[in-house]
mmCIF file with all atom_site columns, C-alpha atoms in Angstrom:
data_model
loop_
_atom_site.group_PDB
_atom_site.id
_atom_site.type_symbol
_atom_site.label_atom_id
_atom_site.label_alt_id
_atom_site.label_comp_id
_atom_site.label_asym_id
_atom_site.label_entity_id
_atom_site.label_seq_id
_atom_site.pdbx_PDB_ins_code
_atom_site.Cartn_x
_atom_site.Cartn_y
_atom_site.Cartn_z
_atom_site.occupancy
_atom_site.B_iso_or_equiv
_atom_site.pdbx_formal_charge
_atom_site.auth_seq_id
_atom_site.auth_comp_id
_atom_site.auth_asym_id
_atom_site.auth_atom_id
_atom_site.pdbx_PDB_model_num
ATOM 1   C CA . UNK W 1 1   ? -30.718 44.646 125.853 1.00 44.00 ? 1   UNK W CA 1
ATOM 2   C CA . UNK W 1 2   ? -29.537 43.872 122.093 1.00 48.00 ? 2   UNK W CA 1
ATOM 3   C CA . UNK W 1 3   ? -31.521 44.760 119.404 1.00 50.00 ? 3   UNK W CA 1
ATOM 4   C CA . UNK W 1 4   ? -31.619 43.310 115.576 1.00 47.00 ? 4   UNK W CA 1
ATOM 5   C CA . UNK W 1 5   ? -28.821 45.086 113.638 1.00 49.00 ? 5   UNK W CA 1
ATOM 6   C CA . UNK W 1 6   ? -29.675 43.661 110.385 1.00 48.00 ? 6   UNK W CA 1
ATOM 7   C CA . UNK W 1 7   ? -30.896 46.680 108.020 1.00 58.00 ? 7   UNK W CA 1
ATOM 8   C CA . UNK W 1 8   ? -31.847 46.368 104.716 1.00 67.00 ? 8   UNK W CA 1
ATOM 9   C CA . UNK W 1 9   ? -31.146 49.580 102.557 1.00 70.00 ? 9   UNK W CA 1
ATOM 10  C CA . UNK W 1 10  ? -33.466 49.881 99.616  1.00 72.00 ? 10  UNK W CA 1
ATOM 11  C CA . UNK W 1 11  ? -33.522 52.780 97.627  1.00 70.00 ? 11  UNK W CA 1
ATOM 12  C CA . UNK W 1 12  ? -36.472 54.046 95.608  1.00 70.00 ? 12  UNK W CA 1
ATOM 13  C CA . UNK W 1 13  ? -35.604 55.615 92.001  1.00 70.00 ? 13  UNK W CA 1
ATOM 14  C CA . UNK W 1 14  ? -38.195 58.684 91.629  1.00 68.00 ? 14  UNK W CA 1
ATOM 15  C CA . UNK W 1 15  ? -37.199 59.782 88.096  1.00 68.00 ? 15  UNK W CA 1
ATOM 16  C CA . UNK W 1 16  ? -39.812 60.591 85.813  1.00 69.00 ? 16  UNK W CA 1
ATOM 17  C CA . UNK W 1 17  ? -42.598 59.253 88.379  1.00 67.00 ? 17  UNK W CA 1
ATOM 18  C CA . UNK W 1 18  ? -44.319 62.775 88.252  1.00 72.00 ? 18  UNK W CA 1
ATOM 19  C CA . UNK W 1 19  ? -44.832 62.517 84.756  1.00 72.00 ? 19  UNK W CA 1
ATOM 20  C CA . UNK W 1 20  ? -46.945 59.135 83.910  1.00 77.00 ? 20  UNK W CA 1
ATOM 21  C CA . UNK W 1 21  ? -47.757 60.150 80.566  1.00 83.00 ? 21  UNK W CA 1
ATOM 22  C CA . UNK W 1 22  ? -44.135 60.975 79.403  1.00 83.00 ? 22  UNK W CA 1
ATOM 23  C CA . UNK W 1 23  ? -42.958 57.257 80.482  1.00 83.00 ? 23  UNK W CA 1
ATOM 24  C CA . UNK W 1 24  ? -44.132 55.252 77.473  1.00 87.00 ? 24  UNK W CA 1
ATOM 25  C CA . UNK W 1 25  ? -42.829 57.819 74.917  1.00 90.00 ? 25  UNK W CA 1
ATOM 26  C CA . UNK W 1 26  ? -39.625 58.338 77.075  1.00 88.00 ? 26  UNK W CA 1
ATOM 27  C CA . UNK W 1 27  ? -39.089 54.543 77.250  1.00 90.00 ? 27  UNK W CA 1
ATOM 28  C CA . UNK W 1 28  ? -39.475 54.222 73.181  1.00 93.00 ? 28  UNK W CA 1
ATOM 29  C CA . UNK W 1 29  ? -37.039 57.215 73.102  1.00 93.00 ? 29  UNK W CA 1
ATOM 30  C CA . UNK W 1 30  ? -34.534 55.843 75.438  1.00 91.00 ? 30  UNK W CA 1
ATOM 31  C CA . UNK W 1 31  ? -34.899 52.197 73.679  1.00 95.00 ? 31  UNK W CA 1
ATOM 32  C CA . UNK W 1 32  ? -34.353 53.628 70.530  1.00 96.00 ? 32  UNK W CA 1
ATOM 33  C CA . UNK W 1 33  ? -31.292 55.552 71.394  1.00 95.00 ? 33  UNK W CA 1
ATOM 34  C CA . UNK W 1 34  ? -30.048 52.484 73.594  1.00 95.00 ? 34  UNK W CA 1
ATOM 35  C CA . UNK W 1 35  ? -30.275 50.080 70.643  1.00 96.00 ? 35  UNK W CA 1
ATOM 36  C CA . UNK W 1 36  ? -28.634 52.516 68.200  1.00 97.00 ? 36  UNK W CA 1
ATOM 37  C CA . UNK W 1 37  ? -26.100 53.207 70.744  1.00 95.00 ? 37  UNK W CA 1
ATOM 38  C CA . UNK W 1 38  ? -25.559 49.418 71.007  1.00 95.00 ? 38  UNK W CA 1
ATOM 39  C CA . UNK W 1 39  ? -25.446 48.671 67.225  1.00 96.00 ? 39  UNK W CA 1
ATOM 40  C CA . UNK W 1 40  ? -22.979 51.466 66.662  1.00 96.00 ? 40  UNK W CA 1
ATOM 41  C CA . UNK W 1 41  ? -20.424 50.592 69.257  1.00 95.00 ? 41  UNK W CA 1
ATOM 42  C CA . UNK W 1 42  ? -20.579 46.958 68.522  1.00 94.00 ? 42  UNK W CA 1
ATOM 43  C CA . UNK W 1 43  ? -20.745 47.592 65.123  1.00 94.00 ? 43  UNK W CA 1
ATOM 44  C CA . UNK W 1 44  ? -17.490 49.664 65.331  1.00 93.00 ? 44  UNK W CA 1
ATOM 45  C CA . UNK W 1 45  ? -15.657 46.928 67.583  1.00 92.00 ? 45  UNK W CA 1
ATOM 46  C CA . UNK W 1 46  ? -16.643 44.139 65.110  1.00 92.00 ? 46  UNK W CA 1
ATOM 47  C CA . UNK W 1 47  ? -15.352 45.768 61.996  1.00 92.00 ? 47  UNK W CA 1
ATOM 48  C CA . UNK W 1 48  ? -12.130 46.702 63.583  1.00 90.00 ? 48  UNK W CA 1
ATOM 49  C CA . UNK W 1 49  ? -11.403 43.225 65.222  1.00 87.00 ? 49  UNK W CA 1
ATOM 50  C CA . UNK W 1 50  ? -12.611 41.249 61.696  1.00 90.00 ? 50  UNK W CA 1
ATOM 51  C CA . UNK W 1 51  ? -10.439 43.556 59.592  1.00 88.00 ? 51  UNK W CA 1
ATOM 52  C CA . UNK W 1 52  ? -6.867  42.892 59.848  1.00 81.00 ? 52  UNK W CA 1
ATOM 53  C CA . UNK W 1 53  ? -5.969  46.396 58.136  1.00 80.00 ? 53  UNK W CA 1
ATOM 54  C CA . UNK W 1 54  ? -8.055  48.344 60.836  1.00 76.00 ? 54  UNK W CA 1
ATOM 55  C CA . UNK W 1 55  ? -6.699  46.140 63.653  1.00 75.00 ? 55  UNK W CA 1
ATOM 56  C CA . UNK W 1 56  ? -2.993  46.556 62.921  1.00 76.00 ? 56  UNK W CA 1
ATOM 57  C CA . UNK W 1 57  ? -3.694  50.526 63.090  1.00 86.00 ? 57  UNK W CA 1
ATOM 58  C CA . UNK W 1 58  ? -3.036  52.134 66.618  1.00 88.00 ? 58  UNK W CA 1
ATOM 59  C CA . UNK W 1 59  ? -5.845  54.534 65.943  1.00 90.00 ? 59  UNK W CA 1
ATOM 60  C CA . UNK W 1 60  ? -8.411  51.977 65.161  1.00 91.00 ? 60  UNK W CA 1
ATOM 61  C CA . UNK W 1 61  ? -7.327  49.569 67.724  1.00 91.00 ? 61  UNK W CA 1
ATOM 62  C CA . UNK W 1 62  ? -8.180  52.439 70.307  1.00 94.00 ? 62  UNK W CA 1
ATOM 63  C CA . UNK W 1 63  ? -11.465 52.998 68.783  1.00 93.00 ? 63  UNK W CA 1
ATOM 64  C CA . UNK W 1 64  ? -12.517 49.699 69.016  1.00 93.00 ? 64  UNK W CA 1
ATOM 65  C CA . UNK W 1 65  ? -11.680 49.598 72.814  1.00 94.00 ? 65  UNK W CA 1
ATOM 66  C CA . UNK W 1 66  ? -13.425 52.943 73.385  1.00 95.00 ? 66  UNK W CA 1
ATOM 67  C CA . UNK W 1 67  ? -16.456 51.466 71.607  1.00 96.00 ? 67  UNK W CA 1
ATOM 68  C CA . UNK W 1 68  ? -16.401 48.519 73.709  1.00 95.00 ? 68  UNK W CA 1
ATOM 69  C CA . UNK W 1 69  ? -16.093 50.270 76.714  1.00 96.00 ? 69  UNK W CA 1
ATOM 70  C CA . UNK W 1 70  ? -18.985 53.032 75.731  1.00 95.00 ? 70  UNK W CA 1
ATOM 71  C CA . UNK W 1 71  ? -21.005 49.648 75.165  1.00 95.00 ? 71  UNK W CA 1
ATOM 72  C CA . UNK W 1 72  ? -20.188 48.423 78.708  1.00 95.00 ? 72  UNK W CA 1
ATOM 73  C CA . UNK W 1 73  ? -21.291 51.386 80.057  1.00 94.00 ? 73  UNK W CA 1
ATOM 74  C CA . UNK W 1 74  ? -24.399 52.097 78.196  1.00 93.00 ? 74  UNK W CA 1
ATOM 75  C CA . UNK W 1 75  ? -25.384 48.495 79.263  1.00 94.00 ? 75  UNK W CA 1
ATOM 76  C CA . UNK W 1 76  ? -24.345 49.237 83.039  1.00 92.00 ? 76  UNK W CA 1
ATOM 77  C CA . UNK W 1 77  ? -26.865 51.986 83.342  1.00 89.00 ? 77  UNK W CA 1
ATOM 78  C CA . UNK W 1 78  ? -29.724 51.794 80.572  1.00 91.00 ? 78  UNK W CA 1
ATOM 79  C CA . UNK W 1 79  ? -31.496 48.703 81.331  1.00 91.00 ? 79  UNK W CA 1
ATOM 80  C CA . UNK W 1 80  ? -32.670 49.777 84.823  1.00 88.00 ? 80  UNK W CA 1
ATOM 81  C CA . UNK W 1 81  ? -33.637 53.415 83.475  1.00 85.00 ? 81  UNK W CA 1
ATOM 82  C CA . UNK W 1 82  ? -35.836 51.435 81.154  1.00 88.00 ? 82  UNK W CA 1
ATOM 83  C CA . UNK W 1 83  ? -37.205 48.990 83.683  1.00 88.00 ? 83  UNK W CA 1
ATOM 84  C CA . UNK W 1 84  ? -37.917 52.283 85.709  1.00 84.00 ? 84  UNK W CA 1
ATOM 85  C CA . UNK W 1 85  ? -39.845 53.518 83.166  1.00 84.00 ? 85  UNK W CA 1
ATOM 86  C CA . UNK W 1 86  ? -42.467 50.395 83.009  1.00 85.00 ? 86  UNK W CA 1
ATOM 87  C CA . UNK W 1 87  ? -42.954 49.100 86.245  1.00 81.00 ? 87  UNK W CA 1
ATOM 88  C CA . UNK W 1 88  ? -44.619 50.631 89.349  1.00 79.00 ? 88  UNK W CA 1
ATOM 89  C CA . UNK W 1 89  ? -41.440 48.948 91.560  1.00 79.00 ? 89  UNK W CA 1
ATOM 90  C CA . UNK W 1 90  ? -38.921 51.731 91.243  1.00 79.00 ? 90  UNK W CA 1
ATOM 91  C CA . UNK W 1 91  ? -36.597 50.507 93.930  1.00 80.00 ? 91  UNK W CA 1
ATOM 92  C CA . UNK W 1 92  ? -33.256 49.289 93.706  1.00 81.00 ? 92  UNK W CA 1
ATOM 93  C CA . UNK W 1 93  ? -31.347 47.184 96.507  1.00 82.00 ? 93  UNK W CA 1
ATOM 94  C CA . UNK W 1 94  ? -28.216 48.511 98.285  1.00 81.00 ? 94  UNK W CA 1
ATOM 95  C CA . UNK W 1 95  ? -26.032 45.595 96.561  1.00 84.00 ? 95  UNK W CA 1
ATOM 96  C CA . UNK W 1 96  ? -27.574 46.262 93.247  1.00 86.00 ? 96  UNK W CA 1
ATOM 97  C CA . UNK W 1 97  ? -26.974 49.961 93.460  1.00 86.00 ? 97  UNK W CA 1
ATOM 98  C CA . UNK W 1 98  ? -23.506 49.346 94.406  1.00 89.00 ? 98  UNK W CA 1
ATOM 99  C CA . UNK W 1 99  ? -22.878 47.104 91.816  1.00 92.00 ? 99  UNK W CA 1
ATOM 100 C CA . UNK W 1 100 ? -24.592 49.636 89.059  1.00 92.00 ? 100 UNK W CA 1
ATOM 101 C CA . UNK W 1 101 ? -21.867 52.481 90.569  1.00 92.00 ? 101 UNK W CA 1
ATOM 102 C CA . UNK W 1 102 ? -18.983 49.720 90.571  1.00 95.00 ? 102 UNK W CA 1
ATOM 103 C CA . UNK W 1 103 ? -19.538 48.749 86.601  1.00 95.00 ? 103 UNK W CA 1
ATOM 104 C CA . UNK W 1 104 ? -20.627 52.607 85.822  1.00 94.00 ? 104 UNK W CA 1
ATOM 105 C CA . UNK W 1 105 ? -17.328 53.826 87.274  1.00 95.00 ? 105 UNK W CA 1
ATOM 106 C CA . UNK W 1 106 ? -15.178 51.160 86.094  1.00 96.00 ? 106 UNK W CA 1
ATOM 107 C CA . UNK W 1 107 ? -16.692 52.002 82.527  1.00 96.00 ? 107 UNK W CA 1
ATOM 108 C CA . UNK W 1 108 ? -16.007 56.136 82.854  1.00 95.00 ? 108 UNK W CA 1
ATOM 109 C CA . UNK W 1 109 ? -12.746 55.580 84.236  1.00 96.00 ? 109 UNK W CA 1
ATOM 110 C CA . UNK W 1 110 ? -11.862 53.075 81.790  1.00 97.00 ? 110 UNK W CA 1
ATOM 111 C CA . UNK W 1 111 ? -13.296 55.422 78.651  1.00 96.00 ? 111 UNK W CA 1
ATOM 112 C CA . UNK W 1 112 ? -11.269 58.179 80.258  1.00 96.00 ? 112 UNK W CA 1
ATOM 113 C CA . UNK W 1 113 ? -8.031  56.472 80.269  1.00 96.00 ? 113 UNK W CA 1
ATOM 114 C CA . UNK W 1 114 ? -8.135  55.368 76.803  1.00 96.00 ? 114 UNK W CA 1
ATOM 115 C CA . UNK W 1 115 ? -9.383  58.517 75.456  1.00 96.00 ? 115 UNK W CA 1
ATOM 116 C CA . UNK W 1 116 ? -6.032  59.996 77.023  1.00 96.00 ? 116 UNK W CA 1
ATOM 117 C CA . UNK W 1 117 ? -4.026  57.329 75.207  1.00 96.00 ? 117 UNK W CA 1
ATOM 118 C CA . UNK W 1 118 ? -5.999  58.075 71.973  1.00 95.00 ? 118 UNK W CA 1
ATOM 119 C CA . UNK W 1 119 ? -4.342  61.460 72.681  1.00 95.00 ? 119 UNK W CA 1
ATOM 120 C CA . UNK W 1 120 ? -1.099  60.703 73.174  1.00 94.00 ? 120 UNK W CA 1
ATOM 121 C CA . UNK W 1 121 ? -1.257  58.598 69.842  1.00 93.00 ? 121 UNK W CA 1
ATOM 122 C CA . UNK W 1 122 ? -2.399  61.437 68.063  1.00 92.00 ? 122 UNK W CA 1
ATOM 123 C CA . UNK W 1 123 ? 0.337   63.401 69.629  1.00 94.00 ? 123 UNK W CA 1
ATOM 124 C CA . UNK W 1 124 ? 2.920   61.126 68.173  1.00 92.00 ? 124 UNK W CA 1
ATOM 125 C CA . UNK W 1 125 ? 1.195   60.903 64.938  1.00 91.00 ? 125 UNK W CA 1
ATOM 126 C CA . UNK W 1 126 ? 1.517   64.359 64.522  1.00 93.00 ? 126 UNK W CA 1
ATOM 127 C CA . UNK W 1 127 ? 4.748   65.414 65.940  1.00 91.00 ? 127 UNK W CA 1
ATOM 128 C CA . UNK W 1 128 ? 6.516   62.332 64.256  1.00 89.00 ? 128 UNK W CA 1
ATOM 129 C CA . UNK W 1 129 ? 4.504   60.709 61.540  1.00 87.00 ? 129 UNK W CA 1
ATOM 130 C CA . UNK W 1 130 ? 7.182   58.678 59.898  1.00 88.00 ? 130 UNK W CA 1
ATOM 131 C CA . UNK W 1 131 ? 8.187   56.866 63.108  1.00 87.00 ? 131 UNK W CA 1
ATOM 132 C CA . UNK W 1 132 ? 4.440   56.614 64.420  1.00 85.00 ? 132 UNK W CA 1
ATOM 133 C CA . UNK W 1 133 ? 3.895   53.096 63.434  1.00 83.00 ? 133 UNK W CA 1
ATOM 134 C CA . UNK W 1 134 ? 7.145   52.089 65.223  1.00 86.00 ? 134 UNK W CA 1
ATOM 135 C CA . UNK W 1 135 ? 6.656   54.229 68.123  1.00 88.00 ? 135 UNK W CA 1
ATOM 136 C CA . UNK W 1 136 ? 3.246   53.060 68.652  1.00 89.00 ? 136 UNK W CA 1
ATOM 137 C CA . UNK W 1 137 ? 4.050   49.404 67.952  1.00 90.00 ? 137 UNK W CA 1
ATOM 138 C CA . UNK W 1 138 ? 1.003   46.765 68.877  1.00 88.00 ? 138 UNK W CA 1
ATOM 139 C CA . UNK W 1 139 ? 2.749   45.663 71.538  1.00 93.00 ? 139 UNK W CA 1
ATOM 140 C CA . UNK W 1 140 ? 2.856   49.358 73.299  1.00 93.00 ? 140 UNK W CA 1
ATOM 141 C CA . UNK W 1 141 ? -1.054  49.766 72.395  1.00 92.00 ? 141 UNK W CA 1
ATOM 142 C CA . UNK W 1 142 ? -1.801  46.434 73.948  1.00 93.00 ? 142 UNK W CA 1
ATOM 143 C CA . UNK W 1 143 ? 0.169   47.530 77.065  1.00 96.00 ? 143 UNK W CA 1
ATOM 144 C CA . UNK W 1 144 ? -1.457  51.233 76.817  1.00 96.00 ? 144 UNK W CA 1
ATOM 145 C CA . UNK W 1 145 ? -4.704  49.470 77.013  1.00 96.00 ? 145 UNK W CA 1
ATOM 146 C CA . UNK W 1 146 ? -4.340  46.907 79.493  1.00 96.00 ? 146 UNK W CA 1
ATOM 147 C CA . UNK W 1 147 ? -3.310  49.863 81.541  1.00 96.00 ? 147 UNK W CA 1
ATOM 148 C CA . UNK W 1 148 ? -6.204  51.876 80.853  1.00 96.00 ? 148 UNK W CA 1
ATOM 149 C CA . UNK W 1 149 ? -8.651  48.719 81.922  1.00 97.00 ? 149 UNK W CA 1
ATOM 150 C CA . UNK W 1 150 ? -6.445  48.480 85.103  1.00 97.00 ? 150 UNK W CA 1
ATOM 151 C CA . UNK W 1 151 ? -6.949  52.090 86.142  1.00 96.00 ? 151 UNK W CA 1
ATOM 152 C CA . UNK W 1 152 ? -10.375 52.174 85.810  1.00 96.00 ? 152 UNK W CA 1
ATOM 153 C CA . UNK W 1 153 ? -10.752 49.121 87.371  1.00 97.00 ? 153 UNK W CA 1
ATOM 154 C CA . UNK W 1 154 ? -8.452  50.114 90.844  1.00 97.00 ? 154 UNK W CA 1
ATOM 155 C CA . UNK W 1 155 ? -10.130 53.918 90.470  1.00 95.00 ? 155 UNK W CA 1
ATOM 156 C CA . UNK W 1 156 ? -13.592 52.407 90.654  1.00 96.00 ? 156 UNK W CA 1
ATOM 157 C CA . UNK W 1 157 ? -12.681 49.537 93.370  1.00 96.00 ? 157 UNK W CA 1
ATOM 158 C CA . UNK W 1 158 ? -11.320 52.612 95.782  1.00 96.00 ? 158 UNK W CA 1
ATOM 159 C CA . UNK W 1 159 ? -14.630 54.982 94.994  1.00 93.00 ? 159 UNK W CA 1
ATOM 160 C CA . UNK W 1 160 ? -16.797 52.092 95.415  1.00 93.00 ? 160 UNK W CA 1
ATOM 161 C CA . UNK W 1 161 ? -14.814 51.022 98.710  1.00 93.00 ? 161 UNK W CA 1
ATOM 162 C CA . UNK W 1 162 ? -15.306 54.357 100.231 1.00 91.00 ? 162 UNK W CA 1
ATOM 163 C CA . UNK W 1 163 ? -19.072 54.660 98.988  1.00 87.00 ? 163 UNK W CA 1
ATOM 164 C CA . UNK W 1 164 ? -19.677 51.456 100.930 1.00 85.00 ? 164 UNK W CA 1
ATOM 165 C CA . UNK W 1 165 ? -18.348 52.676 104.108 1.00 85.00 ? 165 UNK W CA 1
ATOM 166 C CA . UNK W 1 166 ? -21.057 55.391 104.087 1.00 79.00 ? 166 UNK W CA 1
ATOM 167 C CA . UNK W 1 167 ? -24.344 55.026 106.330 1.00 74.00 ? 167 UNK W CA 1
ATOM 168 C CA . UNK W 1 168 ? -27.382 55.155 104.180 1.00 68.00 ? 168 UNK W CA 1
ATOM 169 C CA . UNK W 1 169 ? -30.040 54.882 106.732 1.00 64.00 ? 169 UNK W CA 1
ATOM 170 C CA . UNK W 1 170 ? -32.982 57.473 106.920 1.00 61.00 ? 170 UNK W CA 1
ATOM 171 C CA . UNK W 1 171 ? -34.706 59.019 103.862 1.00 58.00 ? 171 UNK W CA 1
ATOM 172 C CA . UNK W 1 172 ? -34.033 56.534 100.997 1.00 52.00 ? 172 UNK W CA 1
ATOM 173 C CA . UNK W 1 173 ? -35.574 58.319 97.959  1.00 55.00 ? 173 UNK W CA 1
ATOM 174 C CA . UNK W 1 174 ? -33.432 60.029 95.630  1.00 55.00 ? 174 UNK W CA 1
ATOM 175 C CA . UNK W 1 175 ? -35.315 62.582 93.565  1.00 58.00 ? 175 UNK W CA 1
ATOM 176 C CA . UNK W 1 176 ? -33.481 63.314 90.647  1.00 56.00 ? 176 UNK W CA 1
ATOM 177 C CA . UNK W 1 177 ? -34.842 66.905 90.667  1.00 54.00 ? 177 UNK W CA 1
ATOM 178 C CA . UNK W 1 178 ? -33.388 67.712 93.917  1.00 52.00 ? 178 UNK W CA 1
ATOM 179 C CA . UNK W 1 179 ? -30.186 67.011 93.473  1.00 48.00 ? 179 UNK W CA 1
ATOM 180 C CA . UNK W 1 180 ? -27.942 69.815 92.846  1.00 48.00 ? 180 UNK W CA 1
ATOM 181 C CA . UNK W 1 181 ? -25.413 70.193 89.962  1.00 42.00 ? 181 UNK W CA 1
#
């Protein structure tokens, strides 16, 4: 007596569905904020990559990568939020949810490690300002940024792996207002 073991997991994201009058103003507000964030982060990244004087300083090199990671993070989360403010069907598939969590975790972890690398760079600049450019060589900066991306990817892969092993059966409505902080 075998049953069909195929399970289709879909999540319903409630979000701001209790306030239909606020959805259009919130959409416009979040779209404006998202656009400004994208322009700012891409602008910083482009200016540092185009200008060779900025690219050769460790602080600006790290800042460009931090802006790029922040751009990726905003892009991994905000489009689904904007979509949910406009459409009636607020569902997300299990694989879509896992992918969004994976990309968001990767960006957050990478951003955290990049901030730690930037703190180390400023520590070297304050403690030994005369040797800062030698101590923070372009090769070392590239290695530190690569390590930040690698650790972000490793940590998010580990978290996503354990998340995928959980059972998601039963109630599939995620009410952000009822999630304890």
